[in-house]
Coordinates of C-alpha atoms in Angstrom, one line a residue:
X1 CA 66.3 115.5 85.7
X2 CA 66.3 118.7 87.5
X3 CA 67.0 117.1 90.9
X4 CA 69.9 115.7 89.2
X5 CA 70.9 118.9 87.9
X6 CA 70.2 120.8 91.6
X7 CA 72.6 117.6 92.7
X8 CA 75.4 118.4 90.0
X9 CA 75.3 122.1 91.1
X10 CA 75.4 121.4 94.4
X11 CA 78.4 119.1 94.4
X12 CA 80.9 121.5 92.4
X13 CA 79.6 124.7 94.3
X14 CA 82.1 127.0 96.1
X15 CA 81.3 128.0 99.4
X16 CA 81.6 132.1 99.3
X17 CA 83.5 134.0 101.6
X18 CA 80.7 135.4 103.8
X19 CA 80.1 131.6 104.1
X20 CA 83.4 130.8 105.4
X21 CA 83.4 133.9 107.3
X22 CA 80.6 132.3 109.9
X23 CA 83.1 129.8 110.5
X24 CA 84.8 130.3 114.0
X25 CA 88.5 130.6 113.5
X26 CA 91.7 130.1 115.8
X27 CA 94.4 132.6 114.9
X28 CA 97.5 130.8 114.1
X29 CA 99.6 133.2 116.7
X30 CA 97.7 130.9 118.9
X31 CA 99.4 127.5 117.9
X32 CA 101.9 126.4 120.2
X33 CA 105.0 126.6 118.1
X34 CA 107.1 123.9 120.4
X35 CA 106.4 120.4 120.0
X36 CA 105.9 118.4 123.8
X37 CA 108.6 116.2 125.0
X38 CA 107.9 112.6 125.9
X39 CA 110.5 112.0 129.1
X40 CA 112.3 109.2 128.2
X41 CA 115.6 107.7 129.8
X42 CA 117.2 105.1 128.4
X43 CA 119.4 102.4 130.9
X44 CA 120.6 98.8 130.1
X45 CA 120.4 95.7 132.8
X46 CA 121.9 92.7 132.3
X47 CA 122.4 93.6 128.7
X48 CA 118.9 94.9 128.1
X49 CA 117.6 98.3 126.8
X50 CA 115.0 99.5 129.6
X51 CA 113.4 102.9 128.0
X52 CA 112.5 104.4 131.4
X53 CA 109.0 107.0 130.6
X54 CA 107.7 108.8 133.8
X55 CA 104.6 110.0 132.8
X56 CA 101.7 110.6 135.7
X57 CA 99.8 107.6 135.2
X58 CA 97.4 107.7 138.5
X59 CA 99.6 104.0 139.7
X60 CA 99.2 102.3 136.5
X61 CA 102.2 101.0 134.9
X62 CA 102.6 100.1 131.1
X63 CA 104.8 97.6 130.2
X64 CA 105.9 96.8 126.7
X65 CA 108.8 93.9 125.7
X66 CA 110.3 94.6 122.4
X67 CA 111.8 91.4 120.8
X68 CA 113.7 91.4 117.6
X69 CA 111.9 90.2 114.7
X70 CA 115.1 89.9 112.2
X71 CA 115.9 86.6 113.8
X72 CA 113.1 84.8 112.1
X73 CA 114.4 83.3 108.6
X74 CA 111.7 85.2 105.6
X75 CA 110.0 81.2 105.2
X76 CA 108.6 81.6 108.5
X77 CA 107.8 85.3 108.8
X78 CA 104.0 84.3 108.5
X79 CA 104.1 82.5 111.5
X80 CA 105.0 85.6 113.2
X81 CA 101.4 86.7 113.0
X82 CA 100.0 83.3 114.4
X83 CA 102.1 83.4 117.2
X84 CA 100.4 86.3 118.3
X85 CA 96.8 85.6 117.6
X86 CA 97.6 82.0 119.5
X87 CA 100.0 83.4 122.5
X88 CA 98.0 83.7 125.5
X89 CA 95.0 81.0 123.9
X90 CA 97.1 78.3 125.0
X91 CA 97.8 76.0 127.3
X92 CA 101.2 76.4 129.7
X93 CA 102.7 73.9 132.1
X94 CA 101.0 75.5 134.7
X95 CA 97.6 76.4 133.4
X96 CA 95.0 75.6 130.9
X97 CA 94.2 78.4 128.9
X98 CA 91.0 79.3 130.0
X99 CA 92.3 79.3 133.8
X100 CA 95.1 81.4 132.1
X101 CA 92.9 84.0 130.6
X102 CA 91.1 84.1 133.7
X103 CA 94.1 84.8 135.3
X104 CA 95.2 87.5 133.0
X105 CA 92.0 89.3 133.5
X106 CA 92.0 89.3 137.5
X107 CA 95.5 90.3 137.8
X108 CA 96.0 92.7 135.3
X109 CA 94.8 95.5 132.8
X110 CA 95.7 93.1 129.9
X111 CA 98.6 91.2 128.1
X112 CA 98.3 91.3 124.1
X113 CA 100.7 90.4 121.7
X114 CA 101.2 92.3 118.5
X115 CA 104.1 92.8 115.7
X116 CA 104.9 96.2 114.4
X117 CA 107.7 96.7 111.9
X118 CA 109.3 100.4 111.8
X119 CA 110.8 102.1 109.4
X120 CA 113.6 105.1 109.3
X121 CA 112.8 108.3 108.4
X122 CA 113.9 108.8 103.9
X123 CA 114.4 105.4 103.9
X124 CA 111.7 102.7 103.6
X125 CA 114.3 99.9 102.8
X126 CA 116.1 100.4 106.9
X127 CA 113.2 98.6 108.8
X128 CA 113.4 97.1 112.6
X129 CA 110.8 94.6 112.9
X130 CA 109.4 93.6 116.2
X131 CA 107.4 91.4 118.1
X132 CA 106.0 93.5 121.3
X133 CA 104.2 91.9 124.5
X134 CA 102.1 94.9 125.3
X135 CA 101.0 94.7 129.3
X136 CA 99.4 97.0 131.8
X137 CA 98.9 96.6 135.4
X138 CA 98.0 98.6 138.6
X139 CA 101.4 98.9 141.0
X140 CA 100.6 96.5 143.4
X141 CA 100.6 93.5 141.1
X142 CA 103.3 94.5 139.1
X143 CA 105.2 91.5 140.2
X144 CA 102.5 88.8 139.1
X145 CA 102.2 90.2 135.7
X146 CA 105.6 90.0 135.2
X147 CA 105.7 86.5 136.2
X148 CA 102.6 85.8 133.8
X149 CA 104.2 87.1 131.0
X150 CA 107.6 84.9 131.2
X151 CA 105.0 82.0 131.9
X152 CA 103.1 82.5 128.5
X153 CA 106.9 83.2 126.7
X154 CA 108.5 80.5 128.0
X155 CA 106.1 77.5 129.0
X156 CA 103.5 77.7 126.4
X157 CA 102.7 74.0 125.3
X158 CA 101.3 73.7 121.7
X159 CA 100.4 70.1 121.3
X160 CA 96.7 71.2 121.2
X161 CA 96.2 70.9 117.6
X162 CA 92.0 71.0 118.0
X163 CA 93.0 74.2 120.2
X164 CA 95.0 75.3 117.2
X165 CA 92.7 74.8 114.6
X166 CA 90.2 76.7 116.6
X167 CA 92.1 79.9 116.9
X168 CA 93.4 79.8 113.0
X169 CA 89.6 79.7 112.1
X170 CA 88.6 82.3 114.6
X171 CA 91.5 84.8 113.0
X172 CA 90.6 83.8 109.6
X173 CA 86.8 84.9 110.5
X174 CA 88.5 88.4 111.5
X175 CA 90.9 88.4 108.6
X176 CA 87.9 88.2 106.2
X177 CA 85.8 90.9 107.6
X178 CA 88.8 92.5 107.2
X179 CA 89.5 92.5 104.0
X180 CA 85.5 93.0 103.1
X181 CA 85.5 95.7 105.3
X182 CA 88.8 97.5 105.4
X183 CA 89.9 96.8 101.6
X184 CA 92.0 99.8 101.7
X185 CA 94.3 98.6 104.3
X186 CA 94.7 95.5 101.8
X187 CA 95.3 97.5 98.7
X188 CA 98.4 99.6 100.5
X189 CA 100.3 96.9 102.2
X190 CA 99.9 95.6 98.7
X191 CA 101.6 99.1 96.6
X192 CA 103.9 99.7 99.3
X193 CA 105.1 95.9 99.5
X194 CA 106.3 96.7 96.4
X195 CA 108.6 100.0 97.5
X196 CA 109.2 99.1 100.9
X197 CA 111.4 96.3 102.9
X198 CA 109.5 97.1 106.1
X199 CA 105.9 97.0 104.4
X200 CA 106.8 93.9 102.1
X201 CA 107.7 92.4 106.0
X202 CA 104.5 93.8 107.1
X203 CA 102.0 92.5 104.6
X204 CA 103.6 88.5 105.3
X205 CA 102.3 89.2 108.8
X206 CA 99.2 91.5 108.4
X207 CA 98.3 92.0 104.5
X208 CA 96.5 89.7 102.0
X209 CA 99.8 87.3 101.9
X210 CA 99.0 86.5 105.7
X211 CA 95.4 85.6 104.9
X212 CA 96.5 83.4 102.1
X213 CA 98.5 81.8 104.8
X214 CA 95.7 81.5 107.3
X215 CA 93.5 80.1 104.6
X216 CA 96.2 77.6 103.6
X217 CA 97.3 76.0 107.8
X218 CA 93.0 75.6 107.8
X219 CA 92.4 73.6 104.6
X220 CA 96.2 71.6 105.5
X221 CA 95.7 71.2 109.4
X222 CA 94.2 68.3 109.9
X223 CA 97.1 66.2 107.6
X224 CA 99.8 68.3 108.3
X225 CA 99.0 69.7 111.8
X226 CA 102.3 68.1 113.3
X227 CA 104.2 70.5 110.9
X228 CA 102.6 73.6 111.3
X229 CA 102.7 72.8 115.5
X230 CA 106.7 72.5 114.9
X231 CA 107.4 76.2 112.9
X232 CA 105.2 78.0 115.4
X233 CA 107.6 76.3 118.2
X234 CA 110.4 76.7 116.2
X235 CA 109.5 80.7 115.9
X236 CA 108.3 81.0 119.3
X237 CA 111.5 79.4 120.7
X238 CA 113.4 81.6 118.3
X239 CA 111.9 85.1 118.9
X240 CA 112.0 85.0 122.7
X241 CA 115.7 86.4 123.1
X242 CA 117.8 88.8 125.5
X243 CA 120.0 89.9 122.5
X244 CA 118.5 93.1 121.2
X245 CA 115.5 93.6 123.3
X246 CA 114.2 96.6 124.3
X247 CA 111.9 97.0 127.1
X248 CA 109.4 100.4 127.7
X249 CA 107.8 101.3 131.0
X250 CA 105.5 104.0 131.1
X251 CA 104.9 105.1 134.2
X252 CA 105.5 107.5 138.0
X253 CA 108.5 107.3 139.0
X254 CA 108.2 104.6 141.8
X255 CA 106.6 102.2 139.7
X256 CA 108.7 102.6 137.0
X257 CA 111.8 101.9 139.4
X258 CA 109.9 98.7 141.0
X259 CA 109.2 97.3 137.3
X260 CA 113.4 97.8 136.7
X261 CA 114.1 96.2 140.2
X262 CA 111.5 93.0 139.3
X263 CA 112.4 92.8 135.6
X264 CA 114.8 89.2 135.7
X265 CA 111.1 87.6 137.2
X266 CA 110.2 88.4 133.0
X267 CA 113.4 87.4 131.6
X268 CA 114.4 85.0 133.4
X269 CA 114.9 81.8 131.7
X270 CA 114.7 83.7 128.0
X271 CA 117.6 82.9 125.7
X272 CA 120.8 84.6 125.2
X273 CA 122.6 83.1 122.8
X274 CA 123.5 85.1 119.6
X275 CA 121.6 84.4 116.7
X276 CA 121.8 85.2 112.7
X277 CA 119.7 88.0 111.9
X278 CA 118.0 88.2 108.3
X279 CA 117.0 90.7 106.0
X280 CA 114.0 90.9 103.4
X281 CA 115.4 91.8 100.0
X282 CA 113.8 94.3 98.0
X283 CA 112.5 92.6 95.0
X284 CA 111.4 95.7 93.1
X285 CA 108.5 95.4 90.8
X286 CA 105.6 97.5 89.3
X287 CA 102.2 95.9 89.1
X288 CA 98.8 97.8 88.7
X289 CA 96.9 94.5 90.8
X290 CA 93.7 93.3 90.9
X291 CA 92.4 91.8 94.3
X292 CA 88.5 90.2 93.8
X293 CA 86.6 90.2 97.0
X294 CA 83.0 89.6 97.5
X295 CA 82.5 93.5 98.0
X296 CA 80.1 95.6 95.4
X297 CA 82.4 98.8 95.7
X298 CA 86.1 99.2 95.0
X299 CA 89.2 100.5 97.4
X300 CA 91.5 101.8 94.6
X301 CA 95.1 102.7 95.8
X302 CA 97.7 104.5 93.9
X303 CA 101.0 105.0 95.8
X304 CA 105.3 106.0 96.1
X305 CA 107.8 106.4 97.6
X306 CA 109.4 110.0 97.6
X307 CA 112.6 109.2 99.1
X308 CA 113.2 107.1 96.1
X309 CA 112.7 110.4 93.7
X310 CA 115.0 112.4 96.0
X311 CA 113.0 114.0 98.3
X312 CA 112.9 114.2 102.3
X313 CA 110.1 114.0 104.2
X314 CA 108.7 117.6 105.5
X315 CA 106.2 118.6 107.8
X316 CA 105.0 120.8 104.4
X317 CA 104.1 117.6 103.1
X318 CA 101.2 117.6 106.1
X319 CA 99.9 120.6 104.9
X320 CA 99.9 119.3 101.1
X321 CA 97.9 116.1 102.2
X322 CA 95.1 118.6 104.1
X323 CA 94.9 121.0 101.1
X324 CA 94.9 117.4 98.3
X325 CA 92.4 115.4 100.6
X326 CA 89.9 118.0 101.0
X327 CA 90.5 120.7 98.3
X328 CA 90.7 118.4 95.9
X329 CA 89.9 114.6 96.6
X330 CA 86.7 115.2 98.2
X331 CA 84.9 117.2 95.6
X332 CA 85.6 115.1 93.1
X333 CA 85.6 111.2 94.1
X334 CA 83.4 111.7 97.1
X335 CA 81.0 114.3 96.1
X336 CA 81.2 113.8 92.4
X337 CA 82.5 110.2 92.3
X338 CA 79.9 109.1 94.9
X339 CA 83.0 107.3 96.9
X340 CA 82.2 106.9 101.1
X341 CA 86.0 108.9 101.4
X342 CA 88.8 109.7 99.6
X343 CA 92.0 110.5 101.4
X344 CA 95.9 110.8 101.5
X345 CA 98.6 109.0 103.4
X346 CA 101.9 109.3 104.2
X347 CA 104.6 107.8 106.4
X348 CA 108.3 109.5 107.5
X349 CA 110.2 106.9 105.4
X350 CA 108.9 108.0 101.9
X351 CA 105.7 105.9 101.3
X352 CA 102.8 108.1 99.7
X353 CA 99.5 107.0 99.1
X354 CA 95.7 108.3 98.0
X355 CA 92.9 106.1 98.2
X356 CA 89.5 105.6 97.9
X357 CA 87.4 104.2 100.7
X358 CA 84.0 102.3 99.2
X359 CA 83.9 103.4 96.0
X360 CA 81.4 102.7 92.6
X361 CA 84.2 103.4 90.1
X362 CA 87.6 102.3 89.3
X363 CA 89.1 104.0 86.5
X364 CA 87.8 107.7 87.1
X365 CA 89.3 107.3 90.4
X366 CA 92.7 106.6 89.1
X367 CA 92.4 109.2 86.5
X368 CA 91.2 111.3 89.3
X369 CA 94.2 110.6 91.0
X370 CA 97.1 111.3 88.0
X371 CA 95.3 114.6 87.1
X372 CA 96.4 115.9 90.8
X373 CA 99.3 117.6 90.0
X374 CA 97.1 119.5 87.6
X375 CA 95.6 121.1 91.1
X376 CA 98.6 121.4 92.8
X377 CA 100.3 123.3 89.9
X378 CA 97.5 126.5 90.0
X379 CA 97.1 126.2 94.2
X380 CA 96.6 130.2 95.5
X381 CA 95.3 130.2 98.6
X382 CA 94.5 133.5 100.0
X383 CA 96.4 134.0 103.6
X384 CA 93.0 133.3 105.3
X385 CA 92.6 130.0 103.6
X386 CA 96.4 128.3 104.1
X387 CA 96.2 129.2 107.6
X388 CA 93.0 127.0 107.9
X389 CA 95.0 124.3 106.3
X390 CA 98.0 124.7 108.7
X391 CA 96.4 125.0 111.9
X392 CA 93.8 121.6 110.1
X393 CA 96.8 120.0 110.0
X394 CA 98.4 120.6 113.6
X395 CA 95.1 119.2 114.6
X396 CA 95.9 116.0 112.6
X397 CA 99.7 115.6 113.3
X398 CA 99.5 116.4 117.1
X399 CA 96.5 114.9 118.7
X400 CA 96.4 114.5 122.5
X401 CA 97.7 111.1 123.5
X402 CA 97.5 108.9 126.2
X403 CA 100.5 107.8 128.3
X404 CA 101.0 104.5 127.2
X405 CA 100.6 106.3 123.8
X406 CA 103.2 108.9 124.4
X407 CA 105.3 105.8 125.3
X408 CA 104.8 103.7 122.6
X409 CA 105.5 107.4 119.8
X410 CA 109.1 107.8 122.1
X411 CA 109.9 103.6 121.7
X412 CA 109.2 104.4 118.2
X413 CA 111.5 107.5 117.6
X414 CA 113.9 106.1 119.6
X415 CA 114.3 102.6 117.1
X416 CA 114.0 104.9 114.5
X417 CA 116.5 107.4 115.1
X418 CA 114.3 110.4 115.1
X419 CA 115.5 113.2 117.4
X420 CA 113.7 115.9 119.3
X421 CA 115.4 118.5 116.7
X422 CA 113.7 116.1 114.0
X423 CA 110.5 116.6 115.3
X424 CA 110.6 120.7 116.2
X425 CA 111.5 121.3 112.5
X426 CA 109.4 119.2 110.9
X427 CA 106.5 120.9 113.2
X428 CA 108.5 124.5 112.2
X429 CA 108.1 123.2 108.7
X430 CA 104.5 122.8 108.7
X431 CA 103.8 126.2 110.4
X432 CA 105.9 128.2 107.8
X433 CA 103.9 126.6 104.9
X434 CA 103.0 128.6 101.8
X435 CA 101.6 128.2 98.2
X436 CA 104.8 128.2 96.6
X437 CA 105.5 125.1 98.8
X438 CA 102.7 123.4 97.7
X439 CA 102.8 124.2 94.1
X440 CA 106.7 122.8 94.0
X441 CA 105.2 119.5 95.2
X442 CA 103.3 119.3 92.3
X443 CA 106.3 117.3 90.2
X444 CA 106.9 114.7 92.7
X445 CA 102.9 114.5 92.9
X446 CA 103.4 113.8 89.0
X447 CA 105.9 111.6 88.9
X448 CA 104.9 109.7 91.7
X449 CA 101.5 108.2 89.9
X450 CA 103.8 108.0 87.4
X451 CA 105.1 105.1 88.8
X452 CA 102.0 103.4 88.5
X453 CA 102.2 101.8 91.8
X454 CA 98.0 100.5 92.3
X455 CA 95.9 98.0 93.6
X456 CA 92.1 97.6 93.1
X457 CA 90.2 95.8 95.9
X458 CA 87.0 95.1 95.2
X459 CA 84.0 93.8 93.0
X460 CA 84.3 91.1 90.8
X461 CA 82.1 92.1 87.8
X462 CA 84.0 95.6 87.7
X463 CA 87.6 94.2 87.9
X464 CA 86.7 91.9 85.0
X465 CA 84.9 95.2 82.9
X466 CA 88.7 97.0 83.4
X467 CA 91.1 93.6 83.1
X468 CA 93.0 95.3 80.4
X469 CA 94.8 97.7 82.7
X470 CA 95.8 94.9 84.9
X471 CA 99.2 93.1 84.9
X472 CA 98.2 90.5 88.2
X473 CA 94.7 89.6 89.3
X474 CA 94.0 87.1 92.4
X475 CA 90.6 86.0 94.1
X476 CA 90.4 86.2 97.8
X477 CA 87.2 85.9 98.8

C-alpha cells in the first residue's frame, strides 16, 4: 500500500523550477525563422509533368512515377493495394520473377510500389489519389532501370494463380501483425474514413476494409481465382496511363537531365487514351466502433475534422498538439492510465486525432480525452515554459530530411497546392504562439469530441464489458 501510494505521488508530481532549470535550453532567437526551400522545376514532355529536384545526391538519382488513381471505378479500389504487394513478384514476358528480383537488386537501389492518397490543405473531401513506382539507381544504370520499370508495368503476366495465392497470404501475414501490433493506425483510418474522402479511399487500400479483402481473395481463391486474376489485370491495365502522370526526379543536375532525356524507354508503350475519372462520395456517418482483435490492450481513438467546424489549419495548432500530448495526455493516460503512449495527430486538411497506444482501459481514456478542453481552457504557461513548447515543436515539424525525402514533401505540396508562402506562415504561426492562442482552441477541442467520432481496437473481453457505448462492433482477428 505505501509503494502504491509513493507510485500515485510520483505520477501527478510537478517537476519544480530549479528542476527544469538543469535542463539545457536553446534560446528561441536561435530558431531559424525561414523555412528551407526544396528546388523544384516543373517541365512537361510529351504531355507529361516531369518535377525536376536538383538536390546533391553524391550520383544517385531518385525516380518516382505518379499515376492517377481516380481512374479506378470505387468496386475495385481494393485491388489497388494488391497490385502493389504483387507488382514486381511476378512473372513478365521476359523473366520469371525470381530472375526479375534478381535483376532489380543488381541493377539498382530498388523498385517498390506504393499508393498514397493526398489531401488539400482545409479540405479533407479534395483528395488526389496515386499509385507511385518509387525507384532509385546510381547514374550509370539509369537507363536499365528505366527499362525494368516499363517491363514490370507493361509485360507483367498474371496467370500464376499458385504465385498469386502465395503473395495474398504472405500480405495477409503482414496485414495481421499489423493490426495486432499497430491497432492505432486501424482505429484512425477507421474515424477519419468517416470525415474524409481521401482517408475513406485510403482505408479500402490500407485500413481494416483492405484486410477484410485480403482475407476474403484467400478463403475464395482457389474457386474463384480466374476472377480475382481478371480485376487485378483489369486495374493494372487501367492505372498505367500517360494522362495525368506526374513524374519526380531527385537528383544533380546531370542526372536529372539524362533521366528527362531517357524518360520515353519508361513510358513507352503506356496508354494514352482518356479515361473517366471517379470520385468517392462522402457518405457521412457517426459511429463510436468496436474492432475485436486478439490483443489484451486497447488502441482507443477519438477524432475531427476542424475544417468542418470552420477553422483553418495553423502552425499554432503544432504548438497545441506539443502542449496536449505532453502537458496533458501523458500524465494522465500514460502515467496514471498505465497506457505504453498517448498522443495527438493532425493532418493540413482538417483531420484531428488523439490516441492511445497499448492501453488497459477504454472508457477513462475517452473521458480523458472529452475533459481536454477543461486543460486547455486554464493553460498559463510562463514565457520560459511556451518557448520550450515552440522550439519542441520546430523539432517535430522540421526534421532533417533526406533527398529523396525532400523530393517526395515538394511532389506532395505541389499536388496539393501548398505554396512556399503557405509554408513560411504557417512556420511564422508556430513561432508567434502564445497562451491566449492555445486557450481559444479550447472550443473546437470541445466540440470536436463532441462529435463523437471513436474507434476501440482491442481486447475482446473489454469491448464486450463496454458494448453499450457501441453503435457497430466487428471481429477481425
Amino acid at each position: 500500500m505505501e509503494r502504491n501510494r509513493k507510485l500515485k505521488e510520483a505520477q501527478v508530481r510537478v517537476d519544480t523550477q530549479e528542476e527544469k532549470d538543469t535542463l539545457p535550453k536553446l534560446p528561441i532567437e536561435e530558431v531559424d525563422k525561414k523555412v528551407e526551400k526544396v528546388p523544384q522545376e516543373v517541365v512537361k514532355e510529351q504531355g507529361i509533368t516531369i518535377l525536376k529536384h536538383h538536390i546533391p545526391t553524391n550520383k544517385i538519382v531518385y525516380i518516382n512515377l505518379l499515376f492517377d488513381a481516380k481512374v479506378i471505378e470505387e468496386k475495385y479500389i481494393p485491388y489497388l493495394g494488391l497490385l502493389k504487394d504483387v507488382l514486381g513478384e511476378l512473372d513478365t514476358e521476359k523473366r520469371g520473377y525470381s530472375q526479375l528480383i534478381t535483376e532489380i537488386y543488381k541493377t539498382t537501389g530498388g523498385i517498390t510500389f506504393e499508393n498514397q492518397v493526398y489531401t488539400e490543405k482545409n479540405n479533407s473531401q479534395a483528395y488526389h489519389p496515386k499509385f507511385i513506382v518509387k525507384s532509385k539507381v546510381i547514374a550509370e544504370n539509369i537507363s536499365s532501370l528505366l527499362e525494368l520499370v516499363n517491363e514490370i508495368i507493361t509485360t507483367t503476366k498474371f496467370d500464376d494463380l499458385s504465385r498469386l495465392k502465395q503473395i495474398i497470404q504472405e500480405t495477409k501475414s503482414k496485414l495481421q501483425m499489423r493490426v495486432i501490433n499497430a491497432g492505432d493506425e486501424v482505429a484512425m483510418n477507421r474515424v477519419f474514413a468517416q470525415t474524409s474522402c481521401g482517408r475513406g479511399y485510403w482505408e479500402k487500400i490500407s485500413g481494416a476494409t483492405y484486410y477484410e479483402f485480403i482475407c476474403n481473395l484467400e478463403k475464395s481463391i482457389e474457386k474463384s481465382g480466374k476472377e480475382v486474376r481478371s480485376n487485378l489485370i483489369k486495374v493494372y491495365e487501367t492505372i498505367f496511363n500517360k494522362n495525368n502522370l506526374i513524374i519526380s526526379v531527385v537528383g544533380e543536375e546531370k542526372e536529372v537531365e539524362t533521366v528527362v532525356t531517357n524518360i520515353n524507354k519508361v513510358i513507352c508503350n503506356i496508354k494514352t487514351e482518356p479515361t473517366k475519372l471517379y470520385n468517392l462520395e462522402h457518405k457521412s456517418k457517426k459511429n463510436i466502433e468496436a474492432i475485436i482483435t486478439a490483443s489484451n490492450v486497447q488502441y482507443v481513438v477519438k477524432g475531427f475534422n476542424f475544417a468542418d467546424l470552420g477553422y483553418e489549419y495553423s502552425g499554432k495548432m503544432r504548438v497545441l498538439l506539443n502542449i496536449l500530448d505532453n502537458e496533458y495526455l501523458y500524465p494522465r493516460v500514460r502515467l496514471q492510465g498505465g497506457a505504453y503512449g498517448c498522443y495527438s495527430d493532425m493532418n493540413k486538411d482538417g483531420n484531428l486525432a488523439i490516441f492511445s497506444y497499448r492501453d488497459p482501459n477504454l472508457t477513462r481514456t475517452i473521458d480523458v480525452y472529452n475533459e481536454a478542453y477543461k486543460f486547455l481552457e486554464e493553460v498559463d504557461f510562463t514565457k520560459e515554459d511556451m518557448e520550450k513548447f515552440i522550439i519542441g515543436s520546430v523539432g517535430q515539424l522540421y526534421k532533417p530530411l533526406t533527398p529523396d525525402r525532400k523530393g517526395e514533401k515538394a511532389v506532395a505540396d505541389y499536388i496539393c497546392n501548398v505554396t512556399q508562402e503557405d509554408i513560411q506562415r504557417w512556420r511564422d504561426e508556430l513561432l508567434s504562439t502564445t497562451n491566449e492562442d492555445i486557450r481559444s482552441y479550447a472550443s473546437m477541442i470541445k466540440i470536436g469530441m463532441n462529435e463523437n467520432y471513436c474507434c476501440i481496437v482491442g481486447n475482446e473481453g473489454k469491448i464486450k464489458e463496454n458494448k453499450t457505448i457501441f453503435n457497430k462492433t466487428s471481429k477481425l482477428l
